[in-house]
């Protein structure tokens, strides 16, 4: 440092500024036109108020009776003036060198200028050149400390040395370490040319935030545009400091925040049926703030392809929705024996649309849509997605509803369902439903005192109109005219229902309620069953016209509630068991108003068997057409009160629901000449100990059967030995999940944030991808988890020729789980076993390795429609998620 010759002023080590905070130096204005003489007291020029007049007023002066105006702002400004004040601070001292116009801060110095903040051990300002120099320091052991830190425009960098021009905003750093979004860059030299752009020389970039990263890419030169992208020349990867001789010719790394358009890179795949392929190639386009479009495609070497177009739209406080249109041309290798064709070619499509309107946008009305339709073989031919391969039911619904002040409600809808196995497609449109809420004609407008019993007489109305079109679809709906198929199968029907209710005063613990209801059903066609003597089988005849059915029902019901509690000893952990019983009894009368619409038809010539069928709907008559008798039922709940060991308060307890509900219901018809007692409907539902979810139901028939399985008139409990009946149908479903405690203590809702603007279709597609690639979404915070589910259902079905009854039983079990081998290794899988076929329908397994900034995943599907394996190693960072090593193979078992 040159000899200052008494031109150096050492500033105080600490001073309180006018803002009240403690600082090493006050704020000085870099725009001061001259330096202050050090022999005088230093003056903070930023505090001078030029608007204050002196004793001699400079803004107005009298001269020979005239007033001459002087502009106090008309003064010369120094060429080295900055456009903003500089705020500085230091823990040691600050030195001002007047001849060279330098200002130096020592000891944890900090300088702020505009949007730039600089922190270092030593900072030197050369006012004439408007250059800032920043240097680090070393501790007593020689380790670096207080390295220069530069923050500007959302970019943070650490360097050994920083040189920065305050006027041009250009700078040069040495041995710099900077962060831009998820990217960390280390470079020997970094040149900053403006506020948003910089160049790096001999750089190393990575997304690993460790001082010694697990992986990095080394490149000779690199350019970074703040919040937009980074571009590099040839780059070579290295793992744990070991270089890999295989590199990339160039790299483009997006750094934009928020939505932005761009190319979606593909992944390579190998499929035994489809050949080599490129999957996921596409483009994402942001149209505007309310609309974006995603286009993805798959291309295979055998000639197959798949195209998905998915626009999404959203207008806050109005509506949100999305559309997905998929076109598929599957060209697969024909592995069948004796086939002359080398390839099988199938064209298909699928369309999904969902739309939800905000309820607040138009109060009193709503509109929603959930459409999922397509060709019959589309799901079956989707590779690497076992869940979608076995999805055979598709359904759609578009609904509009209008409410008039809670008194009337109108609903218009269009519905669709299809079965991919049978190919049957049902369209119901339009469907109209109108509902009038129960009103009380004898009720007074102004209630005074206790209302009379007749004032509680209520009348309501419910009506609906439905049109249905049914046909068997094919993979191409354009082969035969679709309109002709729709008109040939068109059906329509309408229903009207008028319920009349009366709420009587409660008779002690019993609530009594009479009721009357009348309903009509209109049809535009009739289906009549008859026996074809030539073909020796049943047939169906369809006629067009107007047909009507009527029903009327009178009822008087009574219900009550009975409670019972069993107390245990005070020292017992179980304190009490509470049982609630809700019996219901009702007297019902239903006249037979449709006796002319039923005919006795022969169904089997060999056994000379007859059955009653409806001449309008063609359905077999299974219930009572006339009823006059008693209906009864009992519903129960069971609770347990146990001592709460987690609550330290004396006598603390908690309730445990053992059974949410169980009971039965049946009826006795006094007007029937046979089969007076109806089958018993049994049910049970429980979430046992809040762990095991159980749902079960069964149908118990008290009557016996003939040799062919038809019901006989003899009650089973009158056959010599007591038998309550025979089970003719039922189902049971049980599911549970066990998991260890989370290491981080967070719940699933906290760990998996919900996107309220994500459409149901997007959520389903993401769920399908997670299910197909579980190794990429493992949670190492949960050491182990197991999910089990079991279902069984059985029914007594009448054979096609109506000759006998057969029992059909279906049961299956599914298991899904994972566990951690080590804190960094996890494996798991899922399987689905069908007891009817005695085979495993699908089996998937995975193993995952967590490598801090990288993740390795292996997915294996050895059993299923498509057998496959996939090995993938990829960074976790979002900007490098497509930079992965992937090896996949798929084998078809079609």
PDB file of N, CA and C in Angstrom, residues 32-81:
ATOM      1  N   UNK A  32     -21.503  11.654  -4.184  1.00  0.00           N
ATOM      2  CA  UNK A  32     -20.903  12.889  -3.658  1.00  0.00           C
ATOM      3  C   UNK A  32     -19.917  13.465  -4.660  1.00  0.00           C
ATOM      4  N   UNK A  33     -20.000  14.740  -4.998  1.00  0.00           N
ATOM      5  CA  UNK A  33     -19.152  15.295  -6.063  1.00  0.00           C
ATOM      6  C   UNK A  33     -17.687  15.411  -5.682  1.00  0.00           C
ATOM      7  N   UNK A  34     -17.357  15.364  -4.390  1.00  0.00           N
ATOM      8  CA  UNK A  34     -15.956  15.508  -4.002  1.00  0.00           C
ATOM      9  C   UNK A  34     -15.714  14.784  -2.696  1.00  0.00           C
ATOM     10  N   UNK A  35     -14.435  14.509  -2.431  1.00  0.00           N
ATOM     11  CA  UNK A  35     -14.060  13.893  -1.174  1.00  0.00           C
ATOM     12  C   UNK A  35     -13.912  14.960  -0.097  1.00  0.00           C
ATOM     13  N   UNK A  36     -14.207  14.591   1.146  1.00  0.00           N
ATOM     14  CA  UNK A  36     -14.130  15.539   2.261  1.00  0.00           C
ATOM     15  C   UNK A  36     -12.704  15.584   2.801  1.00  0.00           C
ATOM     16  N   UNK A  37     -12.238  16.768   3.096  1.00  0.00           N
ATOM     17  CA  UNK A  37     -10.898  16.942   3.653  1.00  0.00           C
ATOM     18  C   UNK A  37     -10.819  16.206   4.989  1.00  0.00           C
ATOM     19  N   UNK A  38      -9.753  15.398   5.158  1.00  0.00           N
ATOM     20  CA  UNK A  38      -9.637  14.616   6.380  1.00  0.00           C
ATOM     21  C   UNK A  38      -9.282  15.454   7.584  1.00  0.00           C
ATOM     22  N   UNK A  39      -8.800  16.683   7.370  1.00  0.00           N
ATOM     23  CA  UNK A  39      -8.489  17.538   8.514  1.00  0.00           C
ATOM     24  C   UNK A  39      -9.740  18.050   9.168  1.00  0.00           C
ATOM     25  N   UNK A  40     -10.877  17.957   8.433  1.00  0.00           N
ATOM     26  CA  UNK A  40     -12.158  18.353   8.993  1.00  0.00           C
ATOM     27  C   UNK A  40     -12.932  17.115   9.435  1.00  0.00           C
ATOM     28  N   UNK A  41     -14.033  17.362  10.119  1.00  0.00           N
ATOM     29  CA  UNK A  41     -14.875  16.271  10.558  1.00  0.00           C
ATOM     30  C   UNK A  41     -15.580  15.643   9.352  1.00  0.00           C
ATOM     31  N   UNK A  42     -15.561  14.321   9.257  1.00  0.00           N
ATOM     32  CA  UNK A  42     -16.207  13.641   8.138  1.00  0.00           C
ATOM     33  C   UNK A  42     -17.695  13.939   8.150  1.00  0.00           C
ATOM     34  N   UNK A  43     -18.219  14.243   6.986  1.00  0.00           N
ATOM     35  CA  UNK A  43     -19.638  14.590   6.841  1.00  0.00           C
ATOM     36  C   UNK A  43     -20.308  13.518   6.003  1.00  0.00           C
ATOM     37  N   UNK A  44     -21.387  12.998   6.501  1.00  0.00           N
ATOM     38  CA  UNK A  44     -22.194  12.023   5.749  1.00  0.00           C
ATOM     39  C   UNK A  44     -23.073  12.801   4.781  1.00  0.00           C
ATOM     40  N   UNK A  45     -22.659  12.825   3.521  1.00  0.00           N
ATOM     41  CA  UNK A  45     -23.387  13.637   2.532  1.00  0.00           C
ATOM     42  C   UNK A  45     -24.765  13.102   2.244  1.00  0.00           C
ATOM     43  N   UNK A  46     -25.037  11.846   2.588  1.00  0.00           N
ATOM     44  CA  UNK A  46     -26.374  11.303   2.346  1.00  0.00           C
ATOM     45  C   UNK A  46     -27.405  11.902   3.265  1.00  0.00           C
ATOM     46  N   UNK A  47     -26.939  12.561   4.363  1.00  0.00           N
ATOM     47  CA  UNK A  47     -27.883  13.133   5.315  1.00  0.00           C
ATOM     48  C   UNK A  47     -28.160  14.618   5.059  1.00  0.00           C
ATOM     49  N   UNK A  48     -27.465  15.222   4.103  1.00  0.00           N
ATOM     50  CA  UNK A  48     -27.620  16.651   3.845  1.00  0.00           C
ATOM     51  C   UNK A  48     -28.933  16.898   3.141  1.00  0.00           C
ATOM     52  N   UNK A  49     -29.761  17.767   3.668  1.00  0.00           N
ATOM     53  CA  UNK A  49     -31.039  18.139   3.062  1.00  0.00           C
ATOM     54  C   UNK A  49     -30.826  19.417   2.269  1.00  0.00           C
ATOM     55  N   UNK A  50     -30.729  19.248   0.946  1.00  0.00           N
ATOM     56  CA  UNK A  50     -30.473  20.407   0.086  1.00  0.00           C
ATOM     57  C   UNK A  50     -31.666  21.334  -0.027  1.00  0.00           C
ATOM     58  N   UNK A  51     -32.809  20.889   0.481  1.00  0.00           N
ATOM     59  CA  UNK A  51     -33.991  21.753   0.393  1.00  0.00           C
ATOM     60  C   UNK A  51     -34.053  22.799   1.490  1.00  0.00           C
ATOM     61  N   UNK A  52     -33.197  22.696   2.517  1.00  0.00           N
ATOM     62  CA  UNK A  52     -33.198  23.644   3.643  1.00  0.00           C
ATOM     63  C   UNK A  52     -32.426  24.903   3.256  1.00  0.00           C
ATOM     64  N   UNK A  53     -33.015  26.016   3.447  1.00  0.00           N
ATOM     65  CA  UNK A  53     -32.371  27.291   3.094  1.00  0.00           C
ATOM     66  C   UNK A  53     -31.330  27.691   4.143  1.00  0.00           C
ATOM     67  N   UNK A  54     -30.305  28.390   3.704  1.00  0.00           N
ATOM     68  CA  UNK A  54     -29.317  28.968   4.619  1.00  0.00           C
ATOM     69  C   UNK A  54     -29.830  30.286   5.169  1.00  0.00           C
ATOM     70  N   UNK A  55     -28.993  30.940   5.957  1.00  0.00           N
ATOM     71  CA  UNK A  55     -29.418  32.216   6.539  1.00  0.00           C
ATOM     72  C   UNK A  55     -29.721  33.224   5.445  1.00  0.00           C
ATOM     73  N   UNK A  56     -28.838  33.244   4.429  1.00  0.00           N
ATOM     74  CA  UNK A  56     -29.128  34.055   3.248  1.00  0.00           C
ATOM     75  C   UNK A  56     -29.868  33.191   2.265  1.00  0.00           C
ATOM     76  N   UNK A  57     -31.093  33.490   2.011  1.00  0.00           N
ATOM     77  CA  UNK A  57     -31.942  32.664   1.157  1.00  0.00           C
ATOM     78  C   UNK A  57     -31.366  32.615  -0.240  1.00  0.00           C
ATOM     79  N   UNK A  58     -30.983  31.345  -0.694  1.00  0.00           N
ATOM     80  CA  UNK A  58     -30.401  31.202  -2.026  1.00  0.00           C
ATOM     81  C   UNK A  58     -31.439  31.031  -3.098  1.00  0.00           C
ATOM     82  N   UNK A  59     -32.657  30.723  -2.718  1.00  0.00           N
ATOM     83  CA  UNK A  59     -33.696  30.537  -3.719  1.00  0.00           C
ATOM     84  C   UNK A  59     -34.372  31.836  -4.100  1.00  0.00           C
ATOM     85  N   UNK A  60     -34.244  32.868  -3.277  1.00  0.00           N
ATOM     86  CA  UNK A  60     -34.858  34.168  -3.612  1.00  0.00           C
ATOM     87  C   UNK A  60     -34.002  35.280  -3.033  1.00  0.00           C
ATOM     88  N   UNK A  61     -33.427  36.118  -3.834  1.00  0.00           N
ATOM     89  CA  UNK A  61     -32.528  37.190  -3.406  1.00  0.00           C
ATOM     90  C   UNK A  61     -32.952  38.498  -4.061  1.00  0.00           C
ATOM     91  N   UNK A  62     -33.032  39.628  -3.239  1.00  0.00           N
ATOM     92  CA  UNK A  62     -33.430  40.924  -3.766  1.00  0.00           C
ATOM     93  C   UNK A  62     -32.202  41.642  -4.333  1.00  0.00           C
ATOM     94  N   UNK A  63     -32.322  42.191  -5.531  1.00  0.00           N
ATOM     95  CA  UNK A  63     -31.246  42.951  -6.162  1.00  0.00           C
ATOM     96  C   UNK A  63     -31.867  44.136  -6.889  1.00  0.00           C
ATOM     97  N   UNK A  64     -31.636  45.324  -6.349  1.00  0.00           N
ATOM     98  CA  UNK A  64     -32.171  46.565  -6.930  1.00  0.00           C
ATOM     99  C   UNK A  64     -33.645  46.463  -7.175  1.00  0.00           C
ATOM    100  N   UNK A  65     -34.299  45.906  -6.170  1.00  0.00           N
ATOM    101  CA  UNK A  65     -35.756  45.843  -6.263  1.00  0.00           C
ATOM    102  C   UNK A  65     -36.289  44.731  -7.116  1.00  0.00           C
ATOM    103  N   UNK A  66     -35.413  43.880  -7.658  1.00  0.00           N
ATOM    104  CA  UNK A  66     -35.861  42.745  -8.475  1.00  0.00           C
ATOM    105  C   UNK A  66     -35.536  41.435  -7.773  1.00  0.00           C
ATOM    106  N   UNK A  67     -36.356  40.447  -8.053  1.00  0.00           N
ATOM    107  CA  UNK A  67     -36.147  39.113  -7.488  1.00  0.00           C
ATOM    108  C   UNK A  67     -35.538  38.217  -8.557  1.00  0.00           C
ATOM    109  N   UNK A  68     -34.374  37.608  -8.266  1.00  0.00           N
ATOM    110  CA  UNK A  68     -33.711  36.720  -9.205  1.00  0.00           C
ATOM    111  C   UNK A  68     -33.749  35.303  -8.661  1.00  0.00           C
ATOM    112  N   UNK A  69     -34.365  34.340  -9.447  1.00  0.00           N
ATOM    113  CA  UNK A  69     -34.513  32.943  -9.032  1.00  0.00           C
ATOM    114  C   UNK A  69     -33.244  32.167  -9.357  1.00  0.00           C
ATOM    115  N   UNK A  70     -32.771  31.358  -8.389  1.00  0.00           N
ATOM    116  CA  UNK A  70     -31.568  30.533  -8.560  1.00  0.00           C
ATOM    117  C   UNK A  70     -31.967  29.069  -8.414  1.00  0.00           C
ATOM    118  N   UNK A  71     -31.650  28.199  -9.394  1.00  0.00           N
ATOM    119  CA  UNK A  71     -31.942  26.777  -9.357  1.00  0.00           C
ATOM    120  C   UNK A  71     -30.889  26.085  -8.510  1.00  0.00           C
ATOM    121  N   UNK A  72     -31.302  25.591  -7.346  1.00  0.00           N
ATOM    122  CA  UNK A  72     -30.341  24.934  -6.445  1.00  0.00           C
ATOM    123  C   UNK A  72     -29.949  23.547  -6.918  1.00  0.00           C
ATOM    124  N   UNK A  73     -30.697  22.932  -7.875  1.00  0.00           N
ATOM    125  CA  UNK A  73     -30.352  21.595  -8.382  1.00  0.00           C
ATOM    126  C   UNK A  73     -29.414  21.657  -9.577  1.00  0.00           C
ATOM    127  N   UNK A  74     -29.075  22.830 -10.023  1.00  0.00           N
ATOM    128  CA  UNK A  74     -28.225  22.979 -11.198  1.00  0.00           C
ATOM    129  C   UNK A  74     -26.768  23.004 -10.750  1.00  0.00           C
ATOM    130  N   UNK A  75     -26.195  21.742 -10.559  1.00  0.00           N
ATOM    131  CA  UNK A  75     -24.784  21.656 -10.202  1.00  0.00           C
ATOM    132  C   UNK A  75     -24.186  20.487 -10.965  1.00  0.00           C
ATOM    133  N   UNK A  76     -22.880  20.481 -11.124  1.00  0.00           N
ATOM    134  CA  UNK A  76     -22.190  19.459 -11.877  1.00  0.00           C
ATOM    135  C   UNK A  76     -22.049  18.186 -11.054  1.00  0.00           C
ATOM    136  N   UNK A  77     -22.252  17.034 -11.720  1.00  0.00           N
ATOM    137  CA  UNK A  77     -22.161  15.735 -11.075  1.00  0.00           C
ATOM    138  C   UNK A  77     -20.902  15.037 -11.549  1.00  0.00           C
ATOM    139  N   UNK A  78     -20.202  14.377 -10.635  1.00  0.00           N
ATOM    140  CA  UNK A  78     -18.960  13.687 -10.967  1.00  0.00           C
ATOM    141  C   UNK A  78     -19.230  12.534 -11.933  1.00  0.00           C
ATOM    142  N   UNK A  79     -18.256  12.263 -12.800  1.00  0.00           N
ATOM    143  CA  UNK A  79     -18.411  11.177 -13.778  1.00  0.00           C
ATOM    144  C   UNK A  79     -18.432   9.803 -13.121  1.00  0.00           C
ATOM    145  N   UNK A  80     -17.853   9.671 -11.933  1.00  0.00           N
ATOM    146  CA  UNK A  80     -17.825   8.371 -11.263  1.00  0.00           C
ATOM    147  C   UNK A  80     -18.998   8.192 -10.309  1.00  0.00           C
ATOM    148  N   UNK A  81     -20.071   8.963 -10.529  1.00  0.00           N
ATOM    149  CA  UNK A  81     -21.237   8.863  -9.663  1.00  0.00           C
ATOM    150  C   UNK A  81     -22.002   7.570  -9.932  1.00  0.00           C
TER     151      UNK A  81
END
